[in-house]
Amino acid sequence: MVRLPLTRQDLERGQRLGELLRLARGSRSIFDVAVEAGISPETLRKIETGRVATPAFPTVAAVAIVLGLSLDDLWAEISTPHGAPPQARTSVPASASR
């Protein structure tokens, strides 16, 4: 199967996802969060930096659970159109403050 190239929107959404996960992680180490989520620290690092713009759903779900994020809120945040106000694009979902 041939994978289609990522669009600019895919890349931007991946950047927003990485920013949100990094903000939600706060002072917790990449290592601790990754191990708890059952993924490698390098995978989490790549997601947070946007190098993996379209991570697998189970990976995102596992990290979201560890960070206490709602997948619905996370999707709403990363799906915000590019022209949205900066606070809408970079704020941590309300469920992250639990």
Coordinates of N, CA, C and O in Angstrom, one line a residue:
M1 N 0.8 -1.2 0.0 CA 0.0 0.0 0.0 C 0.9 1.2 0.0 O 1.8 1.3 0.8
V2 N 0.6 2.2 -0.8 CA 1.3 3.4 -0.9 C 0.7 4.5 0.0 O -0.5 4.6 -0.1
R3 N 1.5 5.1 0.8 CA 0.9 6.1 1.7 C 1.0 7.5 0.9 O 2.1 7.9 0.4
L4 N -0.1 8.2 1.0 CA -0.1 9.5 0.3 C 0.7 10.5 1.2 O 0.8 10.4 2.4
P5 N 1.3 11.5 0.5 CA 2.1 12.5 1.2 C 1.2 13.3 2.2 O 0.0 13.5 1.9
L6 N 1.7 13.7 3.3 CA 1.0 14.5 4.2 C 0.7 15.9 3.7 O 1.5 16.5 3.0
T7 N -0.5 16.4 4.0 CA -0.9 17.7 3.5 C -0.3 18.7 4.6 O 0.1 18.4 5.7
R8 N -0.4 20.0 4.2 CA 0.0 21.1 5.1 C -0.9 21.0 6.3 O -0.4 21.2 7.5
Q9 N -2.2 20.7 6.2 CA -3.1 20.6 7.3 C -2.7 19.5 8.2 O -2.8 19.6 9.4
D10 N -2.3 18.3 7.6 CA -1.9 17.2 8.5 C -0.7 17.6 9.3 O -0.6 17.3 10.5
L11 N 0.3 18.3 8.7 CA 1.5 18.7 9.4 C 1.2 19.7 10.5 O 1.7 19.6 11.6
E12 N 0.3 20.7 10.2 CA -0.1 21.6 11.2 C -0.9 21.0 12.4 O -0.6 21.3 13.5
R13 N -1.7 20.1 12.1 CA -2.5 19.3 13.1 C -1.5 18.5 14.0 O -1.6 18.5 15.2
G14 N -0.5 17.9 13.4 CA 0.5 17.2 14.1 C 1.3 18.1 15.0 O 1.6 17.7 16.2
Q15 N 1.6 19.3 14.6 CA 2.3 20.3 15.4 C 1.4 20.7 16.6 O 1.9 20.8 17.8
R16 N 0.1 20.9 16.4 CA -0.8 21.3 17.5 C -0.9 20.2 18.5 O -0.9 20.4 19.7
L17 N -1.0 18.9 18.0 CA -1.1 17.8 18.8 C 0.1 17.7 19.7 O 0.0 17.5 21.0
G18 N 1.3 17.9 19.1 CA 2.5 17.8 19.9 C 2.6 18.9 21.0 O 3.0 18.7 22.1
E19 N 2.2 20.1 20.6 CA 2.1 21.2 21.6 C 1.2 20.9 22.7 O 1.6 21.2 23.9
L20 N 0.0 20.4 22.4 CA -1.0 20.1 23.5 C -0.5 19.0 24.4 O -0.6 19.1 25.6
L21 N 0.1 18.0 23.9 CA 0.6 16.9 24.7 C 1.8 17.4 25.6 O 1.9 17.1 26.8
R22 N 2.7 18.2 25.0 CA 3.8 18.8 25.8 C 3.3 19.7 26.9 O 3.8 19.6 28.0
L23 N 2.3 20.5 26.6 CA 1.8 21.4 27.7 C 1.1 20.5 28.8 O 1.2 20.8 29.9
A24 N 0.3 19.5 28.3 CA -0.4 18.7 29.3 C 0.6 17.9 30.2 O 0.3 17.6 31.3
R25 N 1.7 17.5 29.6 CA 2.7 16.7 30.3 C 3.4 17.6 31.4 O 3.7 17.1 32.5
G26 N 3.4 18.9 31.2 CA 4.0 19.8 32.2 C 5.4 19.4 32.6 O 6.2 19.3 31.8
S27 N 5.6 19.3 33.9 CA 6.9 19.0 34.4 C 7.2 17.5 34.4 O 8.4 17.1 34.8
R28 N 6.3 16.6 34.1 CA 6.6 15.2 34.0 C 7.6 14.9 32.9 O 7.5 15.5 31.9
S29 N 8.4 14.0 33.1 CA 9.4 13.6 32.1 C 8.8 12.9 31.0 O 7.8 12.1 31.1
I30 N 9.4 13.0 29.8 CA 9.0 12.3 28.6 C 9.1 10.8 28.9 O 8.2 10.0 28.6
F31 N 10.2 10.4 29.6 CA 10.4 9.0 29.9 C 9.2 8.4 30.8 O 8.7 7.4 30.4
D32 N 8.9 9.1 31.8 CA 7.8 8.6 32.7 C 6.5 8.5 32.0 O 5.8 7.5 32.2
V33 N 6.1 9.5 31.3 CA 4.8 9.5 30.6 C 4.8 8.4 29.5 O 3.9 7.6 29.4
A34 N 5.9 8.3 28.8 CA 6.0 7.2 27.7 C 5.9 5.8 28.3 O 5.2 5.0 27.8
V35 N 6.7 5.6 29.3 CA 6.6 4.2 29.9 C 5.2 3.9 30.5 O 4.7 2.8 30.2
E36 N 4.6 4.9 31.1 CA 3.2 4.6 31.6 C 2.3 4.4 30.5 O 1.3 3.6 30.6
A37 N 2.5 5.1 29.3 CA 1.6 4.9 28.2 C 1.9 3.6 27.4 O 1.2 3.3 26.5
G38 N 3.1 3.0 27.7 CA 3.5 1.8 26.9 C 4.1 2.1 25.6 O 4.0 1.2 24.7
I39 N 4.7 3.3 25.4 CA 5.4 3.6 24.2 C 6.8 4.0 24.5 O 7.1 4.2 25.7
S40 N 7.6 4.1 23.5 CA 9.0 4.5 23.7 C 9.1 6.0 24.0 O 8.3 6.7 23.4
P41 N 10.1 6.4 24.8 CA 10.3 7.8 25.0 C 10.6 8.5 23.6 O 10.1 9.7 23.4
E42 N 11.3 7.9 22.7 CA 11.6 8.5 21.4 C 10.3 8.7 20.6 O 10.2 9.7 19.9
T43 N 9.3 7.8 20.7 CA 8.1 8.0 20.0 C 7.4 9.2 20.5 O 6.9 10.1 19.8
L44 N 7.3 9.3 21.8 CA 6.6 10.5 22.4 C 7.4 11.8 22.1 O 6.7 12.8 21.7
R45 N 8.7 11.8 22.1 CA 9.5 12.9 21.7 C 9.2 13.3 20.3 O 9.0 14.5 20.0
K46 N 9.1 12.4 19.4 CA 8.8 12.7 18.0 C 7.4 13.2 17.8 O 7.2 14.1 17.0
I47 N 6.4 12.7 18.5 CA 5.0 13.3 18.5 C 5.0 14.7 19.0 O 4.4 15.6 18.4
E48 N 5.7 14.9 20.1 CA 5.7 16.2 20.7 C 6.4 17.3 19.8 O 6.0 18.5 19.9
T49 N 7.3 16.9 19.1 CA 8.0 17.8 18.2 C 7.4 17.9 16.8 O 7.9 18.7 16.0
G50 N 6.4 17.1 16.6 CA 5.7 17.2 15.3 C 6.4 16.3 14.2 O 6.0 16.3 13.0
R51 N 7.5 15.6 14.6 CA 8.1 14.7 13.6 C 7.3 13.6 13.2 O 7.5 13.0 12.1
V52 N 6.3 13.2 14.0 CA 5.3 12.2 13.7 C 4.0 12.9 13.7 O 3.4 13.1 14.7
A53 N 3.6 13.4 12.5 CA 2.4 14.2 12.4 C 1.1 13.5 12.5 O 0.1 14.0 12.9
T54 N 1.1 12.2 12.2 CA -0.1 11.4 12.2 C 0.2 10.1 13.0 O 0.2 9.0 12.4
P55 N 0.3 10.2 14.3 CA 0.6 9.0 15.1 C -0.6 8.1 15.1 O -1.8 8.5 14.9
A56 N -0.4 6.8 15.4 CA -1.5 5.8 15.4 C -2.5 6.2 16.6 O -2.1 6.7 17.6
F57 N -3.7 5.9 16.3 CA -4.8 6.2 17.3 C -4.5 5.6 18.7 O -4.6 6.3 19.7
P58 N -4.1 4.3 18.7 CA -3.9 3.7 20.1 C -2.7 4.4 20.8 O -2.8 4.5 22.0
T59 N -1.8 4.9 20.1 CA -0.7 5.7 20.7 C -1.2 7.0 21.3 O -0.9 7.3 22.5
V60 N -1.9 7.7 20.5 CA -2.5 9.0 21.0 C -3.4 8.7 22.2 O -3.4 9.4 23.2
A61 N -4.3 7.7 22.1 CA -5.2 7.4 23.2 C -4.4 7.0 24.5 O -4.8 7.4 25.5
A62 N -3.4 6.2 24.3 CA -2.6 5.8 25.5 C -2.0 7.0 26.2 O -2.0 7.1 27.4
V63 N -1.4 7.9 25.4 CA -0.8 9.1 26.0 C -1.9 10.0 26.6 O -1.7 10.5 27.7
A64 N -3.0 10.2 26.0 CA -4.1 11.0 26.5 C -4.6 10.5 27.8 O -4.8 11.2 28.7
I65 N -4.7 9.2 27.9 CA -5.2 8.6 29.2 C -4.2 8.9 30.3 O -4.6 9.3 31.4
V66 N -2.9 8.7 30.0 CA -1.9 9.0 31.0 C -1.9 10.4 31.5 O -1.8 10.7 32.7
L67 N -2.2 11.3 30.5 CA -2.2 12.8 30.8 C -3.5 13.3 31.3 O -3.7 14.4 31.6
G68 N -4.5 12.4 31.3 CA -5.9 12.8 31.8 C -6.6 13.7 30.8 O -7.4 14.5 31.2
L69 N -6.3 13.5 29.5 CA -7.0 14.3 28.5 C -8.1 13.5 27.9 O -8.0 12.3 27.6
S70 N -9.2 14.2 27.6 CA -10.3 13.7 26.8 C -9.9 13.6 25.3 O -9.4 14.6 24.8
L71 N -10.2 12.5 24.7 CA -9.9 12.4 23.3 C -10.8 13.4 22.5 O -10.4 14.0 21.5
D72 N -12.0 13.6 22.9 CA -12.9 14.5 22.3 C -12.4 15.9 22.4 O -12.3 16.7 21.4
D73 N -11.9 16.3 23.5 CA -11.3 17.7 23.7 C -10.1 17.8 22.9 O -9.8 18.9 22.3
L74 N -9.3 16.8 22.9 CA -8.0 16.8 22.2 C -8.3 17.0 20.7 O -7.7 17.8 20.0
W75 N -9.2 16.2 20.1 CA -9.5 16.3 18.7 C -10.1 17.7 18.4 O -9.7 18.3 17.4
A76 N -10.9 18.3 19.3 CA -11.5 19.6 19.0 C -10.4 20.6 19.0 O -10.4 21.5 18.1
E77 N -9.4 20.5 19.8 CA -8.3 21.5 19.9 C -7.4 21.3 18.6 O -7.0 22.4 18.1
I78 N -7.1 20.1 18.2 CA -6.2 20.0 17.1 C -6.9 20.2 15.7 O -6.2 20.5 14.7
S79 N -8.2 20.2 15.7 CA -8.9 20.4 14.5 C -9.3 21.9 14.3 O -9.9 22.2 13.3
T80 N -8.9 22.8 15.2 CA -9.2 24.2 15.1 C -8.6 24.7 13.8 O -7.4 24.4 13.6
P81 N -9.3 25.4 13.0 CA -8.7 26.0 11.8 C -7.5 26.8 12.0 O -7.4 27.4 13.1
H82 N -6.6 26.8 11.0 CA -5.3 27.5 11.2 C -5.5 29.0 11.5 O -4.7 29.5 12.2
G83 N -6.6 29.6 11.0 CA -6.8 31.0 11.3 C -7.4 31.3 12.6 O -7.7 32.5 12.9
A84 N -7.6 30.4 13.5 CA -8.2 30.6 14.8 C -7.3 31.4 15.7 O -6.1 31.4 15.5
P85 N -7.9 32.1 16.6 CA -7.0 32.9 17.6 C -6.0 32.0 18.2 O -6.3 30.8 18.5
P86 N -4.8 32.5 18.5 CA -3.7 31.6 19.1 C -4.1 30.9 20.4 O -3.8 29.8 20.6
Q87 N -4.9 31.6 21.2 CA -5.3 30.9 22.5 C -6.1 29.6 22.2 O -6.1 28.7 22.9
A88 N -6.9 29.6 21.1 CA -7.7 28.4 20.7 C -6.8 27.3 20.2 O -7.1 26.2 20.3
R89 N -5.7 27.7 19.6 CA -4.8 26.7 19.0 C -3.8 26.1 20.0 O -3.3 25.0 19.8
T90 N -3.4 26.8 21.1 CA -2.4 26.4 21.9 C -2.8 26.1 23.4 O -2.0 25.7 24.2
S91 N -4.1 26.4 23.7 CA -4.5 26.1 25.1 C -4.6 24.6 25.3 O -4.9 23.9 24.4
V92 N -4.4 24.3 26.6 CA -4.5 22.9 26.9 C -6.0 22.6 27.2 O -6.7 23.5 27.8
P93 N -6.6 21.5 26.7 CA -8.0 21.2 27.0 C -8.3 21.3 28.4 O -7.4 21.0 29.3
A94 N -9.5 21.7 28.8 CA -9.9 21.9 30.2 C -9.7 20.6 31.0 O -9.4 20.7 32.2
S95 N -9.8 19.5 30.4 CA -9.7 18.2 31.1 C -8.3 18.0 31.5 O -8.0 17.1 32.4
A96 N -7.3 18.7 31.0 CA -5.9 18.5 31.4 C -5.6 19.0 32.7 O -4.6 18.7 33.4
S97 N -6.5 19.9 33.3 CA -6.2 20.5 34.6 C -6.7 19.6 35.7 O -6.6 20.0 36.8
R98 N -7.3 18.5 35.4 CA -7.8 17.6 36.5 C -6.7 17.1 37.4 O -5.6 16.9 37.1

